[in-house]
Tab-separated table of C-alpha atoms in Angstrom:
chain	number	residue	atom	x	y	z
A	1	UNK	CA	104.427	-53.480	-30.679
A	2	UNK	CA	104.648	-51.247	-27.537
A	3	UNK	CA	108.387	-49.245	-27.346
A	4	UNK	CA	109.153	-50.794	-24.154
A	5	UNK	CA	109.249	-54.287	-23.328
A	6	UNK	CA	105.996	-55.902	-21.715
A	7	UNK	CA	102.386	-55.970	-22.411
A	8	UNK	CA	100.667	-53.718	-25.303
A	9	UNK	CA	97.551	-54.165	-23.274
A	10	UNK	CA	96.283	-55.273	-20.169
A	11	UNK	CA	92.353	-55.698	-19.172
A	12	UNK	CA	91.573	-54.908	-15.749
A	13	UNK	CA	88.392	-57.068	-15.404
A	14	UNK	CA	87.950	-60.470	-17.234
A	15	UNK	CA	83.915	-60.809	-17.480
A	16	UNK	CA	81.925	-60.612	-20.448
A	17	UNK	CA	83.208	-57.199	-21.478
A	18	UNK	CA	87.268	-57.661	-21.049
A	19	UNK	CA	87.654	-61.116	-22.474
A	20	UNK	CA	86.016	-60.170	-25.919
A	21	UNK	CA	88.557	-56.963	-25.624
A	22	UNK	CA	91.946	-59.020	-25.269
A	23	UNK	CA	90.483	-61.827	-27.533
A	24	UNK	CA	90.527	-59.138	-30.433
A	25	UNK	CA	93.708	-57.558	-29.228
A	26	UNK	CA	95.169	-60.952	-29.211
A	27	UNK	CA	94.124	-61.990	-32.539
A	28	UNK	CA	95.429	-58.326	-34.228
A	29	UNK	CA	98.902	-59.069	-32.756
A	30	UNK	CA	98.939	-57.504	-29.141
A	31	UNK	CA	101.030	-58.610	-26.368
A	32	UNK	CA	98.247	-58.739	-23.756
A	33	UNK	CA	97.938	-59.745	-20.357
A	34	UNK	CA	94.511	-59.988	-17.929
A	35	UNK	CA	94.475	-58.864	-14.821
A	36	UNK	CA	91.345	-59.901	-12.235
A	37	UNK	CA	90.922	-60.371	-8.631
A	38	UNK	CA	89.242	-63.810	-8.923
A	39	UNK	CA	91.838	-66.781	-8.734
A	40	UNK	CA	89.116	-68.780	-9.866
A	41	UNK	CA	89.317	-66.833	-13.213
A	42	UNK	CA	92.465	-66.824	-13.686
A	43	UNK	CA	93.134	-70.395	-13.263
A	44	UNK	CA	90.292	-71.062	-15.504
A	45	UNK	CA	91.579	-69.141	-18.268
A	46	UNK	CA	95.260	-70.105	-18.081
A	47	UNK	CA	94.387	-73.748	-18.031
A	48	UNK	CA	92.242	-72.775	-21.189
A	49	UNK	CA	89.083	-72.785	-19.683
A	50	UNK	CA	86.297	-70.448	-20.653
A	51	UNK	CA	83.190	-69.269	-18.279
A	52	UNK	CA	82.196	-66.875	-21.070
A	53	UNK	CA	79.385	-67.482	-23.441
A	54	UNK	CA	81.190	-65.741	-26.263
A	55	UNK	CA	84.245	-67.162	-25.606
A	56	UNK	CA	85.304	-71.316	-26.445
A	57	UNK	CA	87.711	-73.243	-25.119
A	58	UNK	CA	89.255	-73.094	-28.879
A	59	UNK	CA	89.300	-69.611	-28.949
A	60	UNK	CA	90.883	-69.414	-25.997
A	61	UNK	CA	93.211	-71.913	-26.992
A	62	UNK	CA	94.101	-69.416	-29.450
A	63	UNK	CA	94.699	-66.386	-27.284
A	64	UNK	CA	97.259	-68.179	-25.220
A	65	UNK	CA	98.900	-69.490	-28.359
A	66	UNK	CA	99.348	-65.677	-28.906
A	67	UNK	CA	100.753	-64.825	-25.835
A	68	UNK	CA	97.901	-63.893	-23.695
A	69	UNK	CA	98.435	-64.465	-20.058
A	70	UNK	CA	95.891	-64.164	-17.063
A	71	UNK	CA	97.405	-62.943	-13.821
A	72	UNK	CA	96.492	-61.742	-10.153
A	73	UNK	CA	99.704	-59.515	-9.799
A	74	UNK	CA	99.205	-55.637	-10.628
A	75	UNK	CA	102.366	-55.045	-11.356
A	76	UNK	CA	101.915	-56.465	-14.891
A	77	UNK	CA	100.499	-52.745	-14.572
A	78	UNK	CA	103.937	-50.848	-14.960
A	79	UNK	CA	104.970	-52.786	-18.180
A	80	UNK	CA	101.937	-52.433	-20.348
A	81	UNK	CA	101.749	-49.874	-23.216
A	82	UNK	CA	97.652	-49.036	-23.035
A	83	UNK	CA	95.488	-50.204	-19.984
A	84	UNK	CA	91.972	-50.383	-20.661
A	85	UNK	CA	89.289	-50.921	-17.177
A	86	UNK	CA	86.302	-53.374	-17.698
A	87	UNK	CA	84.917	-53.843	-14.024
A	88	UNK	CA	81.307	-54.031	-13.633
A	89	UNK	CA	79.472	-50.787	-12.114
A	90	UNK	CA	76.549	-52.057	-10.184
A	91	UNK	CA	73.645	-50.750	-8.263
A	92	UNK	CA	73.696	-51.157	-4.513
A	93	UNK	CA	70.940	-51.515	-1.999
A	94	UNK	CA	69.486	-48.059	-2.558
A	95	UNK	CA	69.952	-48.256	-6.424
A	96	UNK	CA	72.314	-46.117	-6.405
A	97	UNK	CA	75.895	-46.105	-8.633
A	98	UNK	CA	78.483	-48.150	-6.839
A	99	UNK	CA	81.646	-47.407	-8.106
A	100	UNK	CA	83.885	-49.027	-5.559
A	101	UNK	CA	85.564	-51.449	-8.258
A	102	UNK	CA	86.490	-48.941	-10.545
A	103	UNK	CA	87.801	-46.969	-8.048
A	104	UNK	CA	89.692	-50.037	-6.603
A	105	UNK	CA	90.967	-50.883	-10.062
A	106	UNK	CA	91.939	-47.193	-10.983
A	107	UNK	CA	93.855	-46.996	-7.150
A	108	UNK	CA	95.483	-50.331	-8.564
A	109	UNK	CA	96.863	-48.405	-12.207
A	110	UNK	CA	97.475	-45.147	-10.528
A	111	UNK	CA	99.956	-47.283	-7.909
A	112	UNK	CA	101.668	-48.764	-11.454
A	113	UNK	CA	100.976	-45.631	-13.951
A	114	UNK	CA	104.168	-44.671	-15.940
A	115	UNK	CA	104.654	-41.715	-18.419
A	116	UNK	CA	103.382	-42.354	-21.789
A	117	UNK	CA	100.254	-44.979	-21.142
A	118	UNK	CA	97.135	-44.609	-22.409
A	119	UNK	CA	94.108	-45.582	-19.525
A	120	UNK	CA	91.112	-46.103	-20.710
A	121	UNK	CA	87.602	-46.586	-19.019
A	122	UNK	CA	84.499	-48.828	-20.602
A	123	UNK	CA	82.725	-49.792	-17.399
A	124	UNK	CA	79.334	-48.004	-17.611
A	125	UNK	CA	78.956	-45.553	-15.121
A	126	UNK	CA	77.154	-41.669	-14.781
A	127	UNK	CA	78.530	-38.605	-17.479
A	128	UNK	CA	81.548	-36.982	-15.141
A	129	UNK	CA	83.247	-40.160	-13.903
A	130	UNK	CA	86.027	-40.072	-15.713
A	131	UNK	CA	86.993	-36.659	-15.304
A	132	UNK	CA	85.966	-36.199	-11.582
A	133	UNK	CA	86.603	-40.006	-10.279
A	134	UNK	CA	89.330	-41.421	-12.467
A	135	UNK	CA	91.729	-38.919	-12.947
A	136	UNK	CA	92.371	-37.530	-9.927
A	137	UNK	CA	92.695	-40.869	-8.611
A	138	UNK	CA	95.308	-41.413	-11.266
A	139	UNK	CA	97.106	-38.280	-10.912
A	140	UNK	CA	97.477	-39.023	-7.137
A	141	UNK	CA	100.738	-40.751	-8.158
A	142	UNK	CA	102.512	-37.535	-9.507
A	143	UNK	CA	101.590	-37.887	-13.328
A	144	UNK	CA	99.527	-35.180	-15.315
A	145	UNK	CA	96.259	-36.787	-17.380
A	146	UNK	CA	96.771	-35.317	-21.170
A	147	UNK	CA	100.711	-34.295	-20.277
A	148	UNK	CA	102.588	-37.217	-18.763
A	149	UNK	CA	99.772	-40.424	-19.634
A	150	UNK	CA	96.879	-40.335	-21.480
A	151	UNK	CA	92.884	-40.785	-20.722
A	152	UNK	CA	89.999	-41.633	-22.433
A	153	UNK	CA	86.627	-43.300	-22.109
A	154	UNK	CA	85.101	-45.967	-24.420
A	155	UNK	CA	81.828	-47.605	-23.478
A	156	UNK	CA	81.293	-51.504	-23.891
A	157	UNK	CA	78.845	-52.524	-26.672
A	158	UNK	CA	78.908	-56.045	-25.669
A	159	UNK	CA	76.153	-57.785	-26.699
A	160	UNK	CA	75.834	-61.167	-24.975
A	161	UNK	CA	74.717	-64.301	-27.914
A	162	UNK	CA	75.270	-62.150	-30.628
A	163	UNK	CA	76.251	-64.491	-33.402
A	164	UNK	CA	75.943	-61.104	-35.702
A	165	UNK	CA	78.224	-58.254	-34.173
A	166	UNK	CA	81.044	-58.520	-31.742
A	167	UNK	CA	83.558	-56.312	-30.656
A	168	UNK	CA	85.368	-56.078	-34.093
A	169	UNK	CA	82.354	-54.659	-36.522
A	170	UNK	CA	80.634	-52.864	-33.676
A	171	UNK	CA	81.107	-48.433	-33.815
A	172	UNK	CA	83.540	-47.916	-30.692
A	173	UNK	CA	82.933	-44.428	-29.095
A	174	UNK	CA	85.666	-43.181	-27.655
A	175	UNK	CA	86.321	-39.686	-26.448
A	176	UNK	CA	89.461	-38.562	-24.484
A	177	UNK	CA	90.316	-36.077	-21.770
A	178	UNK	CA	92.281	-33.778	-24.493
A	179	UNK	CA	92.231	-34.158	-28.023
A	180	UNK	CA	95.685	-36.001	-28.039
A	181	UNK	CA	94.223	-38.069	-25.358
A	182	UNK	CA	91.018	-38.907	-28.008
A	183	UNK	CA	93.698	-39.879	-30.612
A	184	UNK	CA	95.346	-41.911	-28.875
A	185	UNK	CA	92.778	-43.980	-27.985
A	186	UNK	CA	91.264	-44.147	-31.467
A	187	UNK	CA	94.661	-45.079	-33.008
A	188	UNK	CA	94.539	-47.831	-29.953
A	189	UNK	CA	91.275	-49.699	-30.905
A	190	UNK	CA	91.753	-49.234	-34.964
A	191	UNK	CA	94.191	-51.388	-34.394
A	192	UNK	CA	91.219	-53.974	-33.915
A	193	UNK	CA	88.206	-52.413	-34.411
A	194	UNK	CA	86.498	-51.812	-38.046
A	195	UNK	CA	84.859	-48.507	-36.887
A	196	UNK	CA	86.077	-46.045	-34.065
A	197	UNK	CA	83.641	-43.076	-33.351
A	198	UNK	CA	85.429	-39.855	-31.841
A	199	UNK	CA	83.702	-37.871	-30.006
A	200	UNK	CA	84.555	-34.320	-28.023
A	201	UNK	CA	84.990	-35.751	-24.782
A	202	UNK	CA	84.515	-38.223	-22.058
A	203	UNK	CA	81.381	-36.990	-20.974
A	204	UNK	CA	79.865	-37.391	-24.373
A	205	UNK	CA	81.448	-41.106	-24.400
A	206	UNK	CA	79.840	-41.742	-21.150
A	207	UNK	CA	76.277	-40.283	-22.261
A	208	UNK	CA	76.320	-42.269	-25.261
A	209	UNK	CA	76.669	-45.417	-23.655
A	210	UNK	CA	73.532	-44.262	-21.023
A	211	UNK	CA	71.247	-42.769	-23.845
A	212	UNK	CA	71.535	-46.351	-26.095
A	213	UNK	CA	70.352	-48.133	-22.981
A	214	UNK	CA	67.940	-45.301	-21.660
A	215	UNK	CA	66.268	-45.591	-25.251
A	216	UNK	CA	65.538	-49.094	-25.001
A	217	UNK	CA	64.374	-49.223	-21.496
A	218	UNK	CA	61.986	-46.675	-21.892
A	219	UNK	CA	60.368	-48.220	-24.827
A	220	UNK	CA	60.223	-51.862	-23.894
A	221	UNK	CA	58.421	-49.656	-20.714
A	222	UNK	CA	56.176	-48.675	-23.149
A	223	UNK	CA	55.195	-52.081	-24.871
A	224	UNK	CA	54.870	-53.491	-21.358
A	225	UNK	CA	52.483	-51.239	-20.125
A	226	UNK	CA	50.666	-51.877	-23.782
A	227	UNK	CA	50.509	-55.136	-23.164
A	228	UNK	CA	49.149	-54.647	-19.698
A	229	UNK	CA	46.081	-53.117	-20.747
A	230	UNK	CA	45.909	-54.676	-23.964
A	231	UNK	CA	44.885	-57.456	-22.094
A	232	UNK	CA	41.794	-55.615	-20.808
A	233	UNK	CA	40.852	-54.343	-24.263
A	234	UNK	CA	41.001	-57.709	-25.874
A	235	UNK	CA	43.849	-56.369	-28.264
A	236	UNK	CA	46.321	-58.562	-30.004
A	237	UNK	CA	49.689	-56.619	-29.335
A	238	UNK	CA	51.832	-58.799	-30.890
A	239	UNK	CA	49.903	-58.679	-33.828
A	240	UNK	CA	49.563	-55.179	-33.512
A	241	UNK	CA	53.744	-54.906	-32.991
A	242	UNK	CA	54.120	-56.807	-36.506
A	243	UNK	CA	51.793	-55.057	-38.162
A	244	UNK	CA	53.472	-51.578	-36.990
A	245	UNK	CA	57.067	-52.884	-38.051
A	246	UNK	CA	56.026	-53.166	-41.580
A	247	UNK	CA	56.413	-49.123	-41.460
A	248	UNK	CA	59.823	-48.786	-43.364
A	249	UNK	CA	60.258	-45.292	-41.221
A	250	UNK	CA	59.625	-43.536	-37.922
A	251	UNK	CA	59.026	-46.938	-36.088
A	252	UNK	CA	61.200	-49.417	-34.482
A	253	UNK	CA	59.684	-52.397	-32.823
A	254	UNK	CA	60.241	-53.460	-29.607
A	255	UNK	CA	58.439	-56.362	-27.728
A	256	UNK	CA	57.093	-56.742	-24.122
A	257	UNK	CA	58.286	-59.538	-22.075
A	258	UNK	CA	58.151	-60.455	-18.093
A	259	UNK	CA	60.645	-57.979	-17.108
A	260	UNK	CA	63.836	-56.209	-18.362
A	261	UNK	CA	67.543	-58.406	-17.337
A	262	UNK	CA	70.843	-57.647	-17.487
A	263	UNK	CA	73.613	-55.490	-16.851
A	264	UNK	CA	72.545	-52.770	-18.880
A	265	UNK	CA	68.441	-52.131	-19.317
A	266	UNK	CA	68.058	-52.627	-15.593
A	267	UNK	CA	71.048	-50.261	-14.301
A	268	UNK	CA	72.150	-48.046	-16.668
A	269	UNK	CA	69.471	-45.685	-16.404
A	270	UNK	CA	69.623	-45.599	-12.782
A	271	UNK	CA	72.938	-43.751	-13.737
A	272	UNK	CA	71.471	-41.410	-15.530
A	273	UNK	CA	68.936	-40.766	-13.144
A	274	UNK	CA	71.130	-40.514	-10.372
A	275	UNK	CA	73.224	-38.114	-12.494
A	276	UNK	CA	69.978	-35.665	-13.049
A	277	UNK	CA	69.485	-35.889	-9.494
A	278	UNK	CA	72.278	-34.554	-8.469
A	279	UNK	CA	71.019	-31.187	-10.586
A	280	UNK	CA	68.167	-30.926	-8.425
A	281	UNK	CA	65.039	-32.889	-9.977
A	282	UNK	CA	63.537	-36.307	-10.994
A	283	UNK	CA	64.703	-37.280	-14.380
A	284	UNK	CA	60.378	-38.769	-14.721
A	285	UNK	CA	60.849	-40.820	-17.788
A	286	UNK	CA	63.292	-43.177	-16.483
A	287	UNK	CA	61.795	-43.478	-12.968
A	288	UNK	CA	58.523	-44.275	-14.876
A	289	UNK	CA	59.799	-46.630	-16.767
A	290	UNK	CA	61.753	-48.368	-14.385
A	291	UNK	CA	58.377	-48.442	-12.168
A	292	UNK	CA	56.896	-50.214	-15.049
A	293	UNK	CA	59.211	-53.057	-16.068
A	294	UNK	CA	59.656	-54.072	-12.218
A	295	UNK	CA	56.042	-54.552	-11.930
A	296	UNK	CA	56.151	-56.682	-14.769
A	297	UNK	CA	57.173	-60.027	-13.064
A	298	UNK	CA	54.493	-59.388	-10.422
A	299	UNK	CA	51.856	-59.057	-13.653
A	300	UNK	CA	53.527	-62.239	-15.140
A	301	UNK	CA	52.540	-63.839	-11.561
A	302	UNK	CA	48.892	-62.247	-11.751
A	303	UNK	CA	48.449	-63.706	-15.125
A	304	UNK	CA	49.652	-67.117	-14.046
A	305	UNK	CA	47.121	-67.200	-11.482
A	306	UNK	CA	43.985	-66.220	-13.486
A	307	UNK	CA	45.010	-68.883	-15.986
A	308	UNK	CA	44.798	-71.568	-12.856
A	309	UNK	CA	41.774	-69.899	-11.469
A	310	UNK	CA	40.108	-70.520	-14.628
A	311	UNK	CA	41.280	-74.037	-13.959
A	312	UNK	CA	39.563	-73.930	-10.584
A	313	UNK	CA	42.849	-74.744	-9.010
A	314	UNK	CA	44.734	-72.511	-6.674
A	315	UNK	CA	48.432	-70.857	-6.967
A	316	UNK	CA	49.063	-72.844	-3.788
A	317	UNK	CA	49.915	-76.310	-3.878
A	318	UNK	CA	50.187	-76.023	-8.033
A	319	UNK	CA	53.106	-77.169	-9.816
A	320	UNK	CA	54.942	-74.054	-12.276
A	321	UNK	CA	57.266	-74.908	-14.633
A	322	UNK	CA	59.528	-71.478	-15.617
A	323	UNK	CA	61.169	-72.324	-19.036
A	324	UNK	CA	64.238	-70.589	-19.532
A	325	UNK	CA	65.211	-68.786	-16.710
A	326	UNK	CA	68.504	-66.562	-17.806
A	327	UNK	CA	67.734	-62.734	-19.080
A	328	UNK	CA	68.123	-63.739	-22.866
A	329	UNK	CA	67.967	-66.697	-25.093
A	330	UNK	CA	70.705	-69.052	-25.858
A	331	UNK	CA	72.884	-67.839	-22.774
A	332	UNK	CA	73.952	-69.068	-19.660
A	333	UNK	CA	73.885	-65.610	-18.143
A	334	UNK	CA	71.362	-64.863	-14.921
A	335	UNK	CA	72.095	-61.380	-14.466
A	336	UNK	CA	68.792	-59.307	-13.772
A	337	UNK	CA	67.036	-62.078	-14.608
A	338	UNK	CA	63.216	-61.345	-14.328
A	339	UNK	CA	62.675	-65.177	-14.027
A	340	UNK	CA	63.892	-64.417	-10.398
A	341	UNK	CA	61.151	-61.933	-9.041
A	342	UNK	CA	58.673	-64.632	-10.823
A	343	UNK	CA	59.645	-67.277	-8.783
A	344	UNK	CA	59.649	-65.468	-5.487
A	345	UNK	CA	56.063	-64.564	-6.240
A	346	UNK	CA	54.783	-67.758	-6.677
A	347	UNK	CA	57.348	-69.218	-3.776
A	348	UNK	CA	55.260	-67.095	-1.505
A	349	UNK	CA	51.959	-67.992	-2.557
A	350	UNK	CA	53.189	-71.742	-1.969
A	351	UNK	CA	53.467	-72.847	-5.750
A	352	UNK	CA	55.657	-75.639	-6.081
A	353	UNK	CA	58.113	-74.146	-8.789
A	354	UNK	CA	59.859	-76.639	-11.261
A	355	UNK	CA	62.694	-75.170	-13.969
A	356	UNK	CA	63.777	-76.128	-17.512
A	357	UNK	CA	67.013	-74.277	-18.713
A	358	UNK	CA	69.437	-76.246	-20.772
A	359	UNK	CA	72.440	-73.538	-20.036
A	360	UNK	CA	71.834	-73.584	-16.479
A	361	UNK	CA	72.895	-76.497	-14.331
A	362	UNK	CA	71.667	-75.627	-10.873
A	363	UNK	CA	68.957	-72.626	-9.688
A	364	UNK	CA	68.311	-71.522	-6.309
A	365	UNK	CA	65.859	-68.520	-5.696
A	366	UNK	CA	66.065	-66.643	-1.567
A	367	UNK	CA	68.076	-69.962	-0.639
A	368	UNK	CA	65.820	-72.584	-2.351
A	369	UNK	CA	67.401	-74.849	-4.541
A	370	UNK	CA	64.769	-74.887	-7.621
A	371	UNK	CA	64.457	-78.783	-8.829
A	372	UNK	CA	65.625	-78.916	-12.714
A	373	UNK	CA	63.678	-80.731	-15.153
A	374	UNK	CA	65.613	-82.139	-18.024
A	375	UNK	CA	62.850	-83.843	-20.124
A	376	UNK	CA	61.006	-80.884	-21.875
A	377	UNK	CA	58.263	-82.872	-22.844
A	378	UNK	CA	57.364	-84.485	-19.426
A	379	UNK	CA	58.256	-81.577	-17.970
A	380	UNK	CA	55.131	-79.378	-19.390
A	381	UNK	CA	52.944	-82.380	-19.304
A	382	UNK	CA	53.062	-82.680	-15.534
A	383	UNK	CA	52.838	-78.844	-14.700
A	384	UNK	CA	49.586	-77.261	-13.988
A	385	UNK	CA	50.640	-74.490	-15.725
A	386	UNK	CA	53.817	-73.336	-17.567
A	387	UNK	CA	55.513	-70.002	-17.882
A	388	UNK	CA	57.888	-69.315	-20.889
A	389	UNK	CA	60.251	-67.011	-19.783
A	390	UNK	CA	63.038	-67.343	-22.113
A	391	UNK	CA	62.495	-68.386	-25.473
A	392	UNK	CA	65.746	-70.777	-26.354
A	393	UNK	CA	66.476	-72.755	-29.814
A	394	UNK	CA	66.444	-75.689	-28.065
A	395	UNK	CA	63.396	-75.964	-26.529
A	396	UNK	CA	60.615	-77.946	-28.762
A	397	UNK	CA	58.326	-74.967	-28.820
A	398	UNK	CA	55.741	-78.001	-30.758
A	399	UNK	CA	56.115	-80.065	-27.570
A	400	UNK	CA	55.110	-77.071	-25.364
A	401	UNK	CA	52.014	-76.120	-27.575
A	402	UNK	CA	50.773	-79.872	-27.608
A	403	UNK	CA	51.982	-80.960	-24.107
A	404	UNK	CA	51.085	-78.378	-21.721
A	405	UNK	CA	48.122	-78.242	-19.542
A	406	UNK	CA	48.561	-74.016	-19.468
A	407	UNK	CA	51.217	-72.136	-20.676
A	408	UNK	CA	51.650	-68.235	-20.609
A	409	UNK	CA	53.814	-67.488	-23.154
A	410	UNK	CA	55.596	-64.148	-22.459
A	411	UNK	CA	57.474	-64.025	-25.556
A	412	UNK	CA	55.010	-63.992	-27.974
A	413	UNK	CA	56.737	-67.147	-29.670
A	414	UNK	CA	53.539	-69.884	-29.548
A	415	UNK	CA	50.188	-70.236	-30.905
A	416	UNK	CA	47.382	-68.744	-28.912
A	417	UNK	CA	44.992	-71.448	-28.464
A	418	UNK	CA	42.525	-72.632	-25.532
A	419	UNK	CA	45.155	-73.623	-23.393
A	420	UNK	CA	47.814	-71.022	-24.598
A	421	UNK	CA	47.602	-67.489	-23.566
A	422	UNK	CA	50.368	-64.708	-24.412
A	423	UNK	CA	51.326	-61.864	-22.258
């Protein structure tokens, strides 16, 4: 327990990265509060409400058995032992690194910072920030990063719907501004964590986190633009793809789908990129790939409309069904979402777009609220043709294959048959 009284921990930031983080903390025995801007949130999660997909109502339950506490007042700042940041970094307009709410958060900690607490940063951002954006701000108040508080950066490995790893058996990086600093912060999340990974530095922690992401975006690039002329060869790649993986070394398999979503696929390489920049050239294979998977929805589109052409009837005027429409199965979460881009498309070349999602309630797309259908079965049955975006448990994929009038299946989860096509 911390040496003073108050908080062990607080979590600036209660998303999808910083509830996982104080549910742990919780559970191991920590004193921890949450700190957000959102009233909404924090009523939610007092009254034991959860908006997170990895997080019940029972396991919330749970945390505020153990103390936990949601609050908007920073001051909760000054009496908490380690303070760790998990604000999202997006892109803005320009796609470039927008930093404003870890700058906001870190003004908030710097105005509340006293002698002896460990800050820590896991909001993804470019190789530098800590050093260069957070400290300074934090040292603004009089105190001395690796002297009077300690600072360290540990990237989120939050994967959303993973039944398999969570926060507790998934390798923590964590590198500090000083050695002490680095220790500090491993002794911090050991406390929860099966396996912390030290590292030299906060630069290194930041990289890490940039080259996981960089490395997955760059290949599912590469199976995209596969698929793309694939097509034109009269190739099976998803046969192809399976027959590959049977290699027990030097291949890891990676599939091609209608267009990356997410936090981290679709932005964290812009950090990097924007980080190479700033040295004086293009970093090519990200830009590349990036070009690649946001032409994807657009080729998703084009496919749609050959498969109605063949139909002799026209995008315009045609009823699309988009099954699944959030970036992964089994989740409620829309970030990223290529099913967006799709629909746009097909908005503008007048189709009249129907959606099935049973973890989303309500879709709009540019302002239009997109009708939901609830019965799968009618649902593919009365579409002229039907895109599979997002392959979730519950959908009756035996319904779609015997129902549908046309389906392009861009997950490579149905049989390939006269009225079934795959990406």
């Amino acid at each position: 327990m911390s040496e003073r009284t108050g908080f062990d921990l607080t979590v600036i930031g209660l998303g999808y990265v910083g509830m996982p983080l104080a549910k742990e903390a919780t559970a191991a025995g920590l004193r921890v509060a949450g700190l957000d801007v959102d009233p909404r949130k924090v009523e939610a999660l007092n009254a034991g409400q959860s908006y997170i997909d990895d997080l019940t109502d029972a396991d919330l339950d749970a945390m505020l058995g153990g103390g936990f506490t949601a609050t908007l007042d920073a001051s909760v700042l000054a009496e908490s032992r380690t303070i760790v940041i998990c604000v999202p970094t997006p892109l803005d307009e320009d796609h470039r690194p927008d930093l404003s709410a870890v700058e906001g958060a870190t003004r908030a900690v710097a105005q509340h910072l006293r002698p002896g607490t460990l800050v820590v940063l896991e909001s993804t951002t470019w190789p530098g920030t800590t050093d260069e954006i957070a400290r300074p701000i934090l040292e603004s108040a009089g105190l001395a990063a690796g002297t009077d508080f300690h600072l360290a950066f540990s990237p989120e490995r939050i994967d959303p719907g993973n039944t398999k790893y969570g926060l507790r058996n998934t390798p923590k990086v964590v590198g500090g501004y000083t050695v002490a600093c680095r220790d500090r912060a491993v002794a911090f999340y050991s406390q929860f964590v099966e396996w912390v990974v030290p590292v030299s530095g906060t630069r290194e922690a930041e990289m890490a986190k940039l080259l996981e992401n960089t490395y997955r975006h760059v290949n599912i690039a590469l199976v995209n633009e596969m698929a793309i002329f694939c097509d034109e060869l009269g190739v099976n790649l998803w046969e192809a793809i399976e027959a590959a993986s049977t290699k027990p070394f030097g291949f890891q398999k990676f599939l091609p789908g209608p267009g990356v979503g997410g936090h981290c696929i679709p932005v964290d390489p812009s950090y990097l990129s924007y980080t190479v920049r700033k040295l004086g050239y293009p970093f090519r294979f990200v830009e590349l790939a990036q070009e690649i998977n946001e032409r994807m929805p657009s080729y998703v589109v084009a496919r749609a409309q050959r498969l109605l052409n063949r139909a002799r009837k026209p995008v315009n005027g045609s009823r699309v069904l988009l099954l699944g429409v959030t970036y992964k199965p089994d989740i409620a979460d829309e970030r990223e979402t290529p099913a967006v881009p799709v629909a746009e498309a097909l908005l503008e070349l007048g189709a009249e777009i129907v959606f099935c999602d049973p973890h989303v309630k309500e879709w709009a797309v540019k302002g239009n609220q997109i009708p939901r259908a609830d019965d799968l079965a009618a649902a593919v049955a009365d579409a002229d043709v039907t895109l599979l975006l997002q392959q979730h448990s519950a959908f009756d994929l035996g319904v779609v294959e015997e129902r549908a009038q046309l389906v392009l299946d861009t997950r490579g989860v149905l049989a390939t048959s006269d009225r079934v096509e795959r990406l």
